[in-house]
Tab-separated table of C-alpha atoms and ligand atoms in Angstrom:
chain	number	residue	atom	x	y	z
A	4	UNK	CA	99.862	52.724	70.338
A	5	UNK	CA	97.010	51.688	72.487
A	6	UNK	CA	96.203	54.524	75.074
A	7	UNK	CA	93.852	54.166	78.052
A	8	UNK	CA	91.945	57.480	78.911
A	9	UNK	CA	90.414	57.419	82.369
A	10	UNK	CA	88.317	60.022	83.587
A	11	UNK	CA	88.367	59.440	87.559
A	12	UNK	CA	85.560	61.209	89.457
A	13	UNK	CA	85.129	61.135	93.264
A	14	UNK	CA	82.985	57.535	92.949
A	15	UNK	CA	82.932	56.587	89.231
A	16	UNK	CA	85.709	55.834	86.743
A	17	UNK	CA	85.082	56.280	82.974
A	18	UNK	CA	87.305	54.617	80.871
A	19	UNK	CA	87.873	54.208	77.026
A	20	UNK	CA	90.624	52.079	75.668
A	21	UNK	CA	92.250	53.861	72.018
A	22	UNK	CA	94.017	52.609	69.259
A	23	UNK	CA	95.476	55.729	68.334
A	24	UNK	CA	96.657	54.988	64.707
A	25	UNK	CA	92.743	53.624	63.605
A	26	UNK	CA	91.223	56.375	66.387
A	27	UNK	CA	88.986	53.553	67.190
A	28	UNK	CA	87.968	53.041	70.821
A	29	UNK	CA	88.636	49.357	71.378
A	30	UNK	CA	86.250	49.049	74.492
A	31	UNK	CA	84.927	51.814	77.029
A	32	UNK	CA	82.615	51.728	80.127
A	33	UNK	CA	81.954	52.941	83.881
A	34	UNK	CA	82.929	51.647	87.205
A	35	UNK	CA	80.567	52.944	89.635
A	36	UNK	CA	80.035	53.412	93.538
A	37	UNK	CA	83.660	53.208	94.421
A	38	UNK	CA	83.676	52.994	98.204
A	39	UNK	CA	79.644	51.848	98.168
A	40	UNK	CA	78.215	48.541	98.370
A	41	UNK	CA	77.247	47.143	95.426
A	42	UNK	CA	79.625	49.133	93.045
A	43	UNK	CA	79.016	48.387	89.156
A	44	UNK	CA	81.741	47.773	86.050
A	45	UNK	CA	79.640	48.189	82.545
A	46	UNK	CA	82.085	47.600	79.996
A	47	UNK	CA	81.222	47.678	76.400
A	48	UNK	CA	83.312	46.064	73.506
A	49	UNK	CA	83.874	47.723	70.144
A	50	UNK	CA	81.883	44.724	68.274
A	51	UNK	CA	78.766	45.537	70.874
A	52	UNK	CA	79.440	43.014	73.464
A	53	UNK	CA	78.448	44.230	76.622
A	54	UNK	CA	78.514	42.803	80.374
A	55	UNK	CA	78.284	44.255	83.504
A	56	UNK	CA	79.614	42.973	87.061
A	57	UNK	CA	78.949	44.039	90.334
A	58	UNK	CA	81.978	43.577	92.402
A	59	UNK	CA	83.442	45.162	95.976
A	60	UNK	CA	85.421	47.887	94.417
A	61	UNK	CA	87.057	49.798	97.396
A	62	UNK	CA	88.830	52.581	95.902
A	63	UNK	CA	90.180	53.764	92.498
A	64	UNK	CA	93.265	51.335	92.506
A	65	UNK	CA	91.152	48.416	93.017
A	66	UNK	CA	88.508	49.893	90.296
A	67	UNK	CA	91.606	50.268	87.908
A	68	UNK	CA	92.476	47.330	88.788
A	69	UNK	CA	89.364	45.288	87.267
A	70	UNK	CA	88.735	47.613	84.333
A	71	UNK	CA	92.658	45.879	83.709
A	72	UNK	CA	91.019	42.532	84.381
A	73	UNK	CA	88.340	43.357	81.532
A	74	UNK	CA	90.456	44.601	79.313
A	75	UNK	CA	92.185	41.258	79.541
A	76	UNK	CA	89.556	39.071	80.168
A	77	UNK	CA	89.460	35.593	77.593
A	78	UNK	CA	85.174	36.395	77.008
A	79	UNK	CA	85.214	40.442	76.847
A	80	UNK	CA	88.798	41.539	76.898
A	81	UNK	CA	90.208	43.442	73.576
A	82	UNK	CA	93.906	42.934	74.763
A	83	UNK	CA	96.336	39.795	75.398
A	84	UNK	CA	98.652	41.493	77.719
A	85	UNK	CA	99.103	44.654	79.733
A	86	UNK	CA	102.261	45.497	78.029
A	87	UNK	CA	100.000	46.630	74.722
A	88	UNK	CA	99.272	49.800	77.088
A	89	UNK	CA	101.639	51.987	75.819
A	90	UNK	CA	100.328	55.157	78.052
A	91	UNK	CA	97.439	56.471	79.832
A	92	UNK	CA	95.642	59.939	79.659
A	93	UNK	CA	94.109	61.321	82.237
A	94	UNK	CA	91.552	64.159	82.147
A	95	UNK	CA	92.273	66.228	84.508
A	96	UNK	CA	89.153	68.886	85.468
A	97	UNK	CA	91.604	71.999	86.746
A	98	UNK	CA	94.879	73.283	85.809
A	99	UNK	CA	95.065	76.604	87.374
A	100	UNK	CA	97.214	78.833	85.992
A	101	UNK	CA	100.434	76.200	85.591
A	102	UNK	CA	98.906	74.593	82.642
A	103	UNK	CA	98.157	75.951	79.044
A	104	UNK	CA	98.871	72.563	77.358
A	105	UNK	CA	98.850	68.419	78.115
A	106	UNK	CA	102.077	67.592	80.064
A	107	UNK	CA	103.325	64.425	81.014
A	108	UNK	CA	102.952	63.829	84.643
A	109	UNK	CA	105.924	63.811	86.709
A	110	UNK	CA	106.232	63.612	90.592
A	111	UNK	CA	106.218	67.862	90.020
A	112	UNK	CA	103.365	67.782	88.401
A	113	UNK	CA	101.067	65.684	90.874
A	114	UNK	CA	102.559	68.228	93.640
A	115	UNK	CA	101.395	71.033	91.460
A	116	UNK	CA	97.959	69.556	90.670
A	117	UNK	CA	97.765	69.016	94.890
A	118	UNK	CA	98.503	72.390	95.033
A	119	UNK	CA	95.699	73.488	92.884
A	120	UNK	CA	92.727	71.002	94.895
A	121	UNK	CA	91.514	74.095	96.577
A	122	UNK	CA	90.281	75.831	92.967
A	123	UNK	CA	88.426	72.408	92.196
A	124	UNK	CA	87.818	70.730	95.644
A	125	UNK	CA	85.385	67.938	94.084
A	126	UNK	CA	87.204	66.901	90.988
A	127	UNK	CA	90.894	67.206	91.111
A	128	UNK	CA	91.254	65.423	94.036
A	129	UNK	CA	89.632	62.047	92.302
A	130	UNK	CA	91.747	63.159	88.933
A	131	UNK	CA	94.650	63.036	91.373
A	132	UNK	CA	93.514	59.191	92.882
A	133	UNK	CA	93.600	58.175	89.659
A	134	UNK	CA	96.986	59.416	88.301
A	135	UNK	CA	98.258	57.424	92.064
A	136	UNK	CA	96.456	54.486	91.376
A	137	UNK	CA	97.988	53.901	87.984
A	138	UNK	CA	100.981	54.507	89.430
A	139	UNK	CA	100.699	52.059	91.449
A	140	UNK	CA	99.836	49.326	89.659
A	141	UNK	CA	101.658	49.840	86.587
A	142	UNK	CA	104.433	52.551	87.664
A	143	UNK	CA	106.713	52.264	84.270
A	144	UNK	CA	104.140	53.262	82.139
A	145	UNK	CA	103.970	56.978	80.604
A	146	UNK	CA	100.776	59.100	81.876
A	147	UNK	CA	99.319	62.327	80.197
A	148	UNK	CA	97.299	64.636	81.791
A	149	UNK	CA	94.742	66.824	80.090
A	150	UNK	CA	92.949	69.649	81.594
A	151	UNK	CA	90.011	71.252	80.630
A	152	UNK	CA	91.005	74.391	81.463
A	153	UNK	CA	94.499	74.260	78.882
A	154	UNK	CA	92.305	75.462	76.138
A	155	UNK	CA	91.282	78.674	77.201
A	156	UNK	CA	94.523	79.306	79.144
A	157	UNK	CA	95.366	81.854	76.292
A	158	UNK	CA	92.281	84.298	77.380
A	159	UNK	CA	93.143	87.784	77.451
A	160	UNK	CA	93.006	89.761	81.272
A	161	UNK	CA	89.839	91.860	80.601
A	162	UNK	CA	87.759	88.134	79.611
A	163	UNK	CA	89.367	86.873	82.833
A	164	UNK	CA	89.860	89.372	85.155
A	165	UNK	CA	86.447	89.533	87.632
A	166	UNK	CA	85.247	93.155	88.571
A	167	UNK	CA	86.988	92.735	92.020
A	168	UNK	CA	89.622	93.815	94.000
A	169	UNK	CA	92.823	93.053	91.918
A	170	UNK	CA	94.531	91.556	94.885
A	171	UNK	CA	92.117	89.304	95.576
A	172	UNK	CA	93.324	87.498	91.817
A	173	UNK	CA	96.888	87.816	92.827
A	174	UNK	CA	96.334	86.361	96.759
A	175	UNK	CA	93.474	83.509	95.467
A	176	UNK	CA	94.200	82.869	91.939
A	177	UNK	CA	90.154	84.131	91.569
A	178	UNK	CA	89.871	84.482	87.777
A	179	UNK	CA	87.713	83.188	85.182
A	180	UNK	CA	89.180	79.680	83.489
A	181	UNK	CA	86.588	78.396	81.499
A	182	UNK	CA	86.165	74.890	81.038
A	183	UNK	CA	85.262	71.783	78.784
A	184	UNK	CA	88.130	72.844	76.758
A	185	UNK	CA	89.116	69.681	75.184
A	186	UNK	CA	85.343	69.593	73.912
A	187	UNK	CA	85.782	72.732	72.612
A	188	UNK	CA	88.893	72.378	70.789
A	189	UNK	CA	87.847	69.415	69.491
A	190	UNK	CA	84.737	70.947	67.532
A	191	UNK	CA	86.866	73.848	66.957
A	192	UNK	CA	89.260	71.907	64.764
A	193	UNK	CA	86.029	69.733	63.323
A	194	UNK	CA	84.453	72.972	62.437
A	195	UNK	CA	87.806	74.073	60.455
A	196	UNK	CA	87.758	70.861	58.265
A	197	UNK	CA	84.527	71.398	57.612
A	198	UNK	CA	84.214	74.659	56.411
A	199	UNK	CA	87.997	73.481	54.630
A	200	UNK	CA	89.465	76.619	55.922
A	201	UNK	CA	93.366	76.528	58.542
A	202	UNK	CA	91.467	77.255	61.874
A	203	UNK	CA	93.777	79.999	62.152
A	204	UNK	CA	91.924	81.948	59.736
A	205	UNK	CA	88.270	81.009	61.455
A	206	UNK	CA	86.234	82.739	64.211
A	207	UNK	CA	84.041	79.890	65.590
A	208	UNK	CA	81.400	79.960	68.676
A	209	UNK	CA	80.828	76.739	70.259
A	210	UNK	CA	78.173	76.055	72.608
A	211	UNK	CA	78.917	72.874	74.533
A	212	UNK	CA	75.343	71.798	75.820
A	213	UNK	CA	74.855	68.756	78.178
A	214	UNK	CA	74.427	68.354	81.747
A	215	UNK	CA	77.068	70.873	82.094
A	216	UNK	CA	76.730	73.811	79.764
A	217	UNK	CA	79.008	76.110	78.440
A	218	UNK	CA	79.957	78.441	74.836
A	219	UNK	CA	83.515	79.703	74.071
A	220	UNK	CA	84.578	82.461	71.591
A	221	UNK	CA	87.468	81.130	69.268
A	222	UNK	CA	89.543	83.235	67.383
A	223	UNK	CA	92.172	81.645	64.746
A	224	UNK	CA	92.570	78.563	66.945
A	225	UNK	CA	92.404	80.538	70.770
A	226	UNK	CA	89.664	80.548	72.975
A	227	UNK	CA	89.429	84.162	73.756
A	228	UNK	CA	86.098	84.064	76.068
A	229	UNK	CA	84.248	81.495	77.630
A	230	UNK	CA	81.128	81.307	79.676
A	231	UNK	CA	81.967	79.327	82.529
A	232	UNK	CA	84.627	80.876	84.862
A	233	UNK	CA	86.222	80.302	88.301
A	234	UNK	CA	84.022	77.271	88.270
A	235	UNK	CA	81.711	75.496	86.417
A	236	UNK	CA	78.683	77.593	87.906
A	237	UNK	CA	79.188	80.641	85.779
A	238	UNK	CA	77.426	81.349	82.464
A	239	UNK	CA	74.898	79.685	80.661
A	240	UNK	CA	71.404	77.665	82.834
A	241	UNK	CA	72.376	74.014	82.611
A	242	UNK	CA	70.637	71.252	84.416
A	243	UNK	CA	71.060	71.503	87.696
A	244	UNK	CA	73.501	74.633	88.052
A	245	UNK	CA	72.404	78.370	87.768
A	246	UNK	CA	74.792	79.855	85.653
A	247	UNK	CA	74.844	83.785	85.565
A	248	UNK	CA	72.928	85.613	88.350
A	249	UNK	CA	73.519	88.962	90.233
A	250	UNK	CA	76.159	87.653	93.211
A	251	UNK	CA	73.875	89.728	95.589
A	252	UNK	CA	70.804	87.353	94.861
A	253	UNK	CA	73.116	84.658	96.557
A	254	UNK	CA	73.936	86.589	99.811
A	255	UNK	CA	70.655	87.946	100.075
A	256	UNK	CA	68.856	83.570	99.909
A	257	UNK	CA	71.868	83.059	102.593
A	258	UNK	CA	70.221	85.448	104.673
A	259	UNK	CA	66.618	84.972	104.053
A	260	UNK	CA	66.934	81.442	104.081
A	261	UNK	CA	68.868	80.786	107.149
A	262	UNK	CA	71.882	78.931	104.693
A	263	UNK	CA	75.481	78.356	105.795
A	264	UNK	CA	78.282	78.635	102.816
A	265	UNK	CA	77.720	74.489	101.780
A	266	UNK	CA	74.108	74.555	101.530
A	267	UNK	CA	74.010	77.798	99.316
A	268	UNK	CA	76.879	76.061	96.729
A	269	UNK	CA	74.195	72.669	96.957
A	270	UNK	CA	71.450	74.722	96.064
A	271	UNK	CA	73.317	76.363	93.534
A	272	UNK	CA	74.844	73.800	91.935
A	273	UNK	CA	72.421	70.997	92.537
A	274	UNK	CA	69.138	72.246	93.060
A	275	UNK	CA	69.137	75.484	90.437
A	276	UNK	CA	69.271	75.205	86.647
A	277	UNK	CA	66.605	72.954	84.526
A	278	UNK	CA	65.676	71.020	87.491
A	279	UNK	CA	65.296	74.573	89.857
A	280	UNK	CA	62.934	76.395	87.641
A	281	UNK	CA	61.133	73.081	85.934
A	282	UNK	CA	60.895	72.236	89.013
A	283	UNK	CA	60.621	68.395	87.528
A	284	UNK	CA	63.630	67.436	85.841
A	285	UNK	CA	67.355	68.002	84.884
A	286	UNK	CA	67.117	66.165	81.640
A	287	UNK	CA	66.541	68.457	78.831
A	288	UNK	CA	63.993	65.831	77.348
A	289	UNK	CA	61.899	65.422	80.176
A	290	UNK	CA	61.401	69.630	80.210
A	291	UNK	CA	60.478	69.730	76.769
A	292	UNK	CA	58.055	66.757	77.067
A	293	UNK	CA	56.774	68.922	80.129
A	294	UNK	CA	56.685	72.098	77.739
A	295	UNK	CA	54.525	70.286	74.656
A	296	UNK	CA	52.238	69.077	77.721
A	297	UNK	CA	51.686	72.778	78.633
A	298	UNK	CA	53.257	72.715	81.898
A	299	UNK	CA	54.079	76.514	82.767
A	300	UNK	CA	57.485	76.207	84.486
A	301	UNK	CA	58.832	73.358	82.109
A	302	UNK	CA	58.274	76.296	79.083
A	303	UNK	CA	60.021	78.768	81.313
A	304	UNK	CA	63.442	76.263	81.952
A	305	UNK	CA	63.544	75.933	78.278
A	306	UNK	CA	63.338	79.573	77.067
A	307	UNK	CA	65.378	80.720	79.843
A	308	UNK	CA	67.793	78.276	78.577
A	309	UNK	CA	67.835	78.749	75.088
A	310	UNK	CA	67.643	82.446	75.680
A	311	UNK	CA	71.016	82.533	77.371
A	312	UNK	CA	72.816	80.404	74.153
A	313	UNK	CA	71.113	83.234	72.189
A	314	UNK	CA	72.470	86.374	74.013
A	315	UNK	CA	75.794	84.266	74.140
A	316	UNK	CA	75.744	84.155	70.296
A	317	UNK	CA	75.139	87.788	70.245
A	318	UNK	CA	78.131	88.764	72.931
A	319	UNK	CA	80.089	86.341	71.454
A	320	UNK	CA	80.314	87.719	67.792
A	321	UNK	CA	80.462	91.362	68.705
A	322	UNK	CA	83.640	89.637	71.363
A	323	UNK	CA	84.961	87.995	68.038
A	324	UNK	CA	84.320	90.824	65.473
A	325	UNK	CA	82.946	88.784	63.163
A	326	UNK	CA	81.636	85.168	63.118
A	327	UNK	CA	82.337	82.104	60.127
A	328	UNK	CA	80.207	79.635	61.887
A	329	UNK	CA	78.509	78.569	65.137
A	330	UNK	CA	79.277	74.720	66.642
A	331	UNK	CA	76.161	73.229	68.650
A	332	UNK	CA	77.591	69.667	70.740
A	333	UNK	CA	76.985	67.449	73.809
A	334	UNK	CA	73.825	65.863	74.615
A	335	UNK	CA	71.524	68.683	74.050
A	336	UNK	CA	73.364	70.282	71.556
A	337	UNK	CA	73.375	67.380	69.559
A	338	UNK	CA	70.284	65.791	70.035
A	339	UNK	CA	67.823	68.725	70.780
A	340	UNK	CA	66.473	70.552	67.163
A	341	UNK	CA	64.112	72.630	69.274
A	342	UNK	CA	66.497	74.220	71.599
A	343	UNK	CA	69.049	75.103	68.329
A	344	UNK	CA	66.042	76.431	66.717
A	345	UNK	CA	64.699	78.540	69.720
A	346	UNK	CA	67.920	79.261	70.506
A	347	UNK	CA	68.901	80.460	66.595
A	348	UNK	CA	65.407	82.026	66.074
A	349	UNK	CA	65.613	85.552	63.922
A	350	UNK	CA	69.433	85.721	63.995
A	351	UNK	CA	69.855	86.256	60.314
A	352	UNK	CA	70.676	89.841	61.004
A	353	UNK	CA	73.977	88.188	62.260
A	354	UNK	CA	73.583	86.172	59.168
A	355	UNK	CA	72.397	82.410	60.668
A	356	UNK	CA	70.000	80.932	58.600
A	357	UNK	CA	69.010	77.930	59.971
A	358	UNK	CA	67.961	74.931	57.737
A	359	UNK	CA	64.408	73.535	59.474
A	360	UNK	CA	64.395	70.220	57.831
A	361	UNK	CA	68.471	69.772	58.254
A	362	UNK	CA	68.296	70.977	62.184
A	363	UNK	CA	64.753	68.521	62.241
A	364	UNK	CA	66.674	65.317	61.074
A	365	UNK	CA	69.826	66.307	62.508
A	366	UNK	CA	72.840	66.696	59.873
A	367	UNK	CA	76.300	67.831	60.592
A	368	UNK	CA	75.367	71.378	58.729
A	369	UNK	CA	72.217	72.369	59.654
A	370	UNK	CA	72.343	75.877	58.155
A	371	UNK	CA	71.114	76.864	54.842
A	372	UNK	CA	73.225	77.021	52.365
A	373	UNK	CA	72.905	80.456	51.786
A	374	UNK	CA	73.477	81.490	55.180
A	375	UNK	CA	76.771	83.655	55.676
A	376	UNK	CA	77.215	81.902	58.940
A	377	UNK	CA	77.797	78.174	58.921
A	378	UNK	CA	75.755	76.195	61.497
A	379	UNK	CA	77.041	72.972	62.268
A	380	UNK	CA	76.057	69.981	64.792
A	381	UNK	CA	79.118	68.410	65.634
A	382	UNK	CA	79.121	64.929	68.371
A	383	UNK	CA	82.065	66.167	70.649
A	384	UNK	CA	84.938	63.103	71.394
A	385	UNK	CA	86.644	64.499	74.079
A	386	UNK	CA	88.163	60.738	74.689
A	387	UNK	CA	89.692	61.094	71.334
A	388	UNK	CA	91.692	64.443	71.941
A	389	UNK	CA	92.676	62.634	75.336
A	390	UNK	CA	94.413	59.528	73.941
A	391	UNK	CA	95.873	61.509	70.392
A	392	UNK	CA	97.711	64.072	73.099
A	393	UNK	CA	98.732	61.777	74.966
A	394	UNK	CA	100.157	59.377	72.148
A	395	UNK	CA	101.881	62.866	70.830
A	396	UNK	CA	103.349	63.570	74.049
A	397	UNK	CA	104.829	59.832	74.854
A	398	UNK	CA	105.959	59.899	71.369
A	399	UNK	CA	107.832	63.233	72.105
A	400	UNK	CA	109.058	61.510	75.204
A	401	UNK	CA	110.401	58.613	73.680
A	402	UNK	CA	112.479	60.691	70.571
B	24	ADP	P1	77.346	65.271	80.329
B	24	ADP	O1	77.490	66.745	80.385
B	24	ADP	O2	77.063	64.649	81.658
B	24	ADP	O3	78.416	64.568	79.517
B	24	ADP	P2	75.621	64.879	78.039
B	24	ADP	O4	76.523	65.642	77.148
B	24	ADP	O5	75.427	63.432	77.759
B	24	ADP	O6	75.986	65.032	79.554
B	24	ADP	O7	74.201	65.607	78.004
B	24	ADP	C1	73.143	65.238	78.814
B	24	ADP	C2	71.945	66.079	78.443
B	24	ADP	O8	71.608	65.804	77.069
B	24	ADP	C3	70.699	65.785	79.260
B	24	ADP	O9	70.096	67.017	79.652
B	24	ADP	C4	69.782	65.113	78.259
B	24	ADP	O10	68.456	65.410	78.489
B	24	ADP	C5	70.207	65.777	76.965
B	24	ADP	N1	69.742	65.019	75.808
B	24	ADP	C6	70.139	63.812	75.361
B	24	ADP	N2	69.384	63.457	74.283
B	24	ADP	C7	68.506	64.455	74.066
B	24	ADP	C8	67.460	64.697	73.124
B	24	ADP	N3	67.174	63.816	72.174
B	24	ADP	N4	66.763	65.865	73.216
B	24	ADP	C9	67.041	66.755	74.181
B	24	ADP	N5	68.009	66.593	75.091
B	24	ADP	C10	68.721	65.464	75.041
C-alpha cells in the first residue's frame, strides 16, 4: 500500500509519500508560507530529482492539493493515479489523555482532537486543517492519526502527576505527556534489534536531540518517564526553548520585566535555549563553531546543554533500575560526536564506555565493546512509524 504521511503545521506542510511493503519513501518535501505571498513546494524524488515551485498556496487544502499535483505530475510525479493512495497518516502533535495508540480518524475523533486544541494551541489546530483538508479533497480515503504523545501514555501517576494542587489535573487535564513519542519508539524498537534482545526484556534511554529536545526512560517496551511534559518547554535546553527552570524565575522576569502572559511564553520558547544563552545561534553547529573560537557564552550553551543529557542519564537509570543501553538521535544526536562525548564523559561508573574513534566517525554503536552499557547512534524515521501504523490500522479496517 502506498501511504501519504503529512505533517501539517500552522504554515508549512511536510509530506513523505511510503510504499509500505519496500519501506521506501517514494518522494517527500515541504510546502511553505501557506497563507503568505510567495509560498514554496520543494519536492524531492526517491532517484534525487528535485524541483521547487513557488505558487499562491492559500490554505492547507489548496497546499494538499498541489503536493497531489506533484505526486502526479508526468516530469516529477512517482504515481499514475490518485487511487494508488491507499491511506494517509497524519501526525498529530497532542492526544491528551483520549489517546494511548494510532486510531483511525472518525468524525468522533476530529471532535475529540477539537476538544483537546486548548493543551496544544499552536499545533493541533494545523494537525486538525490537515485531517479537513484531506477530507475534502479525497473524502473515501482511510486516514490515521498518530500522536506523539501515544507513546508515553502508559506513564505511571508519580512521573506525571506535577507537585500541584490535585484538582487542578482533574479541572485542566495539567499533567506531564511527554512528547516525540513516535521518535522514541522508533529507536526503542531499533535499539532492541540491535542489541538482538525482545524489547520487552530491555531498559533503554533515548535522548531525542534536535531543535526540539527531549530523553525518555523505557522499560520492556513503555515509556515510563520523559523529559518534556505539559508541553514541549519542559526538560532538557534545546535551541530556542528553556527547558527545566524554577517556575518562580518566570513570575519573577514577568514582574521585573514589565511582560504580559504571551510575551513571557515568546521569550521562553523562542528567545531562551541555545540561542538565549549563546546569545548567537539556535543551531547546535554554529555554538560549537562559536565554542572552538573561544567565545565565552557559546561554551556555556553547550555545557549547559550537554550537562542536562548527562544528569538525565543519571535520573534516568536510577528511574529504570538498571540500564542495557543508551539511544542518541535527531539532528544533534546524530550528527554531533562532541556533545555525546561531553555529554557521556566519566559515566563508566554507570558502565558507558564510549568508543572515541566510533562516536568521531559516527557508527551505529559507538560504545566500546566492553562497555556493559550499549551506546548506540540511531537516525530516527518518525515518517516510517507514521505510514507502517497507519497501513496496520487500514489493514485492520478493511478485515
Ligand atoms: P527538528 O527538531 O526541527 O526536526 P533536527 O532533528 O533536524 O530538527 O535537528 C536540528 C539540529 O541539529 C540543529 O540544532 C542543528 O544544528 C543540529 N545539527 C545538524 N547537524 C549537526 C552537526 N553536524 N553537528 C551538530 N549539530 C548538528
Amino acid at each position: 500500500m502506498k501511504v501519504l504521511v503529512l505533517n501539517c503545521g500552522s504554515s508549512s506542510i511536510k509530506y513523505q509519500l511510503f510504499d509500505s511493503k519496500s519501506k521506501i519513501a517514494l518522494a517527500k518535501g515541504l510546502v511553505e508560507r501557506i497563507g503568505m505571498s510567495g509560498a514554496v513546494l520543494t519536492h524531492h524524488r526517491y532517484d534525487g530529482e528535485k524541483v521547487s515551485l513557488v505558487a499562491e498556496i492559500l490554505d492547507h487544502t489548496m497546499g494538499i492539493e498541489y503536493v497531489l499535483a506533484i505526486l502526479l505530475s508526468k516530469n516529477h510525479g512517482v504515481i499514475e493515479d490518485k487511487s494508488e493512495i491507499g491511506a494517509v497518516g497524519h501526525r498529530v502533535v497532542h492526544g491528551g489523555e483520549d489517546f494511548s495508540g494510532s486510531v483511525l480518524i472518525t468524525s468522533e475523533v476530529v471532535k475529540v482532537l477539537e476538544d483537546n486544541v486548548g493543551l496544544a494551541p499552536l499545533h493541533n489546530p494545523p494537525n486538525i486543517k490537515g485531517i479537513q483538508a484531506v477530507t475534502r479533497i479525497m473524502p473515501d480515503i482511510p486516514q490515521v492519526g498518530v500522536f506523539d504523545t501515544a507513546f508515553h501514555s502508559h506513564m505511571p501517576p508519580k512521573a506525571y502527576l506535577y507537585g500541584i494542587p490535585y484538582e487542578l489535573y482533574k479541572r485542566h487535564h495539567i499533567r506531564r505527556y511527554g512528547f516525540h513519542g513516535t521518535s522514541h519508539r522508533f529507536v526503542s524498537e531499533q535499539a532492541a534489534q540491535m542489541l538482538g534482545k525482545p524489547i520487552s526484556e530491555l531498559k533503554l534511554i533515548t535522548a531525542h536531540l534536535g531543535n526540539g529536545c527531549s530523553m525518555a526512560a523505557v522499560d520492556g517496551g513503555v515509556s515510563i518517564d520523559t523529559t518534556m511534559g505539559f508541553t514541549p518547554l519542559e526538560g532538557l535546553l534545546m535551541g530556542t526553548r528553556s527547558g527545566d527552570m524554577d517556575p518562580s524565575v518566570i513570575l519573577y522576569i514577568m514582574g521585573k520585566e514589565g511582560l504580559i502572559l504571551s510575551e513571557a511564553n515568546t521569550l521562553l520558547n523562542k528567545h531562551s535555549g541555545l540561542i538565549g544563552i549563546s546569545g548567537e545561534s539556535s543551531d547546535m553547529r554554529e555554538v560549537i563553531s562559536s565554542m572552538h573560537d573561544g567565545v565565552k557564552r557559546a561554551k556555556y550553551a553547550f555545557e549547559i546543554f550537554c550537562y542536562r543529557v548527562r544528569k538525565y542519564i543519571g535520573a534516568y537509570a536510577a528511574a529504570l533500575g538498571g540500564v542495557d543501553a543508551v539511544v542518541f538521535t535527531g539532528g544533534i544526536g546524530e550528527n554531533s560526536a562532541d556533545v555525546r562525548r561531553e555529554s557521556l564523559k566519566d559515566l563508566s561508573f554507570l558502565g558507558l564506555e564510549l568508543d572515541p574513534e566510533r562516536n568521531a566517525k559516527g557508527d551505529n554503536i559507538i560504545s566500546t565493546d566492553s562497555s556493559r552499557v550499549k551506546i548506540f547512534r540511531i537516525p530516527t524515521n518518525e515518517e516510517l512509524v507514521i505510514a507502517l501504523d497507519t497501513e496496520e490500522i487500514v489493514r485492520e479496517m478493511k478485515k
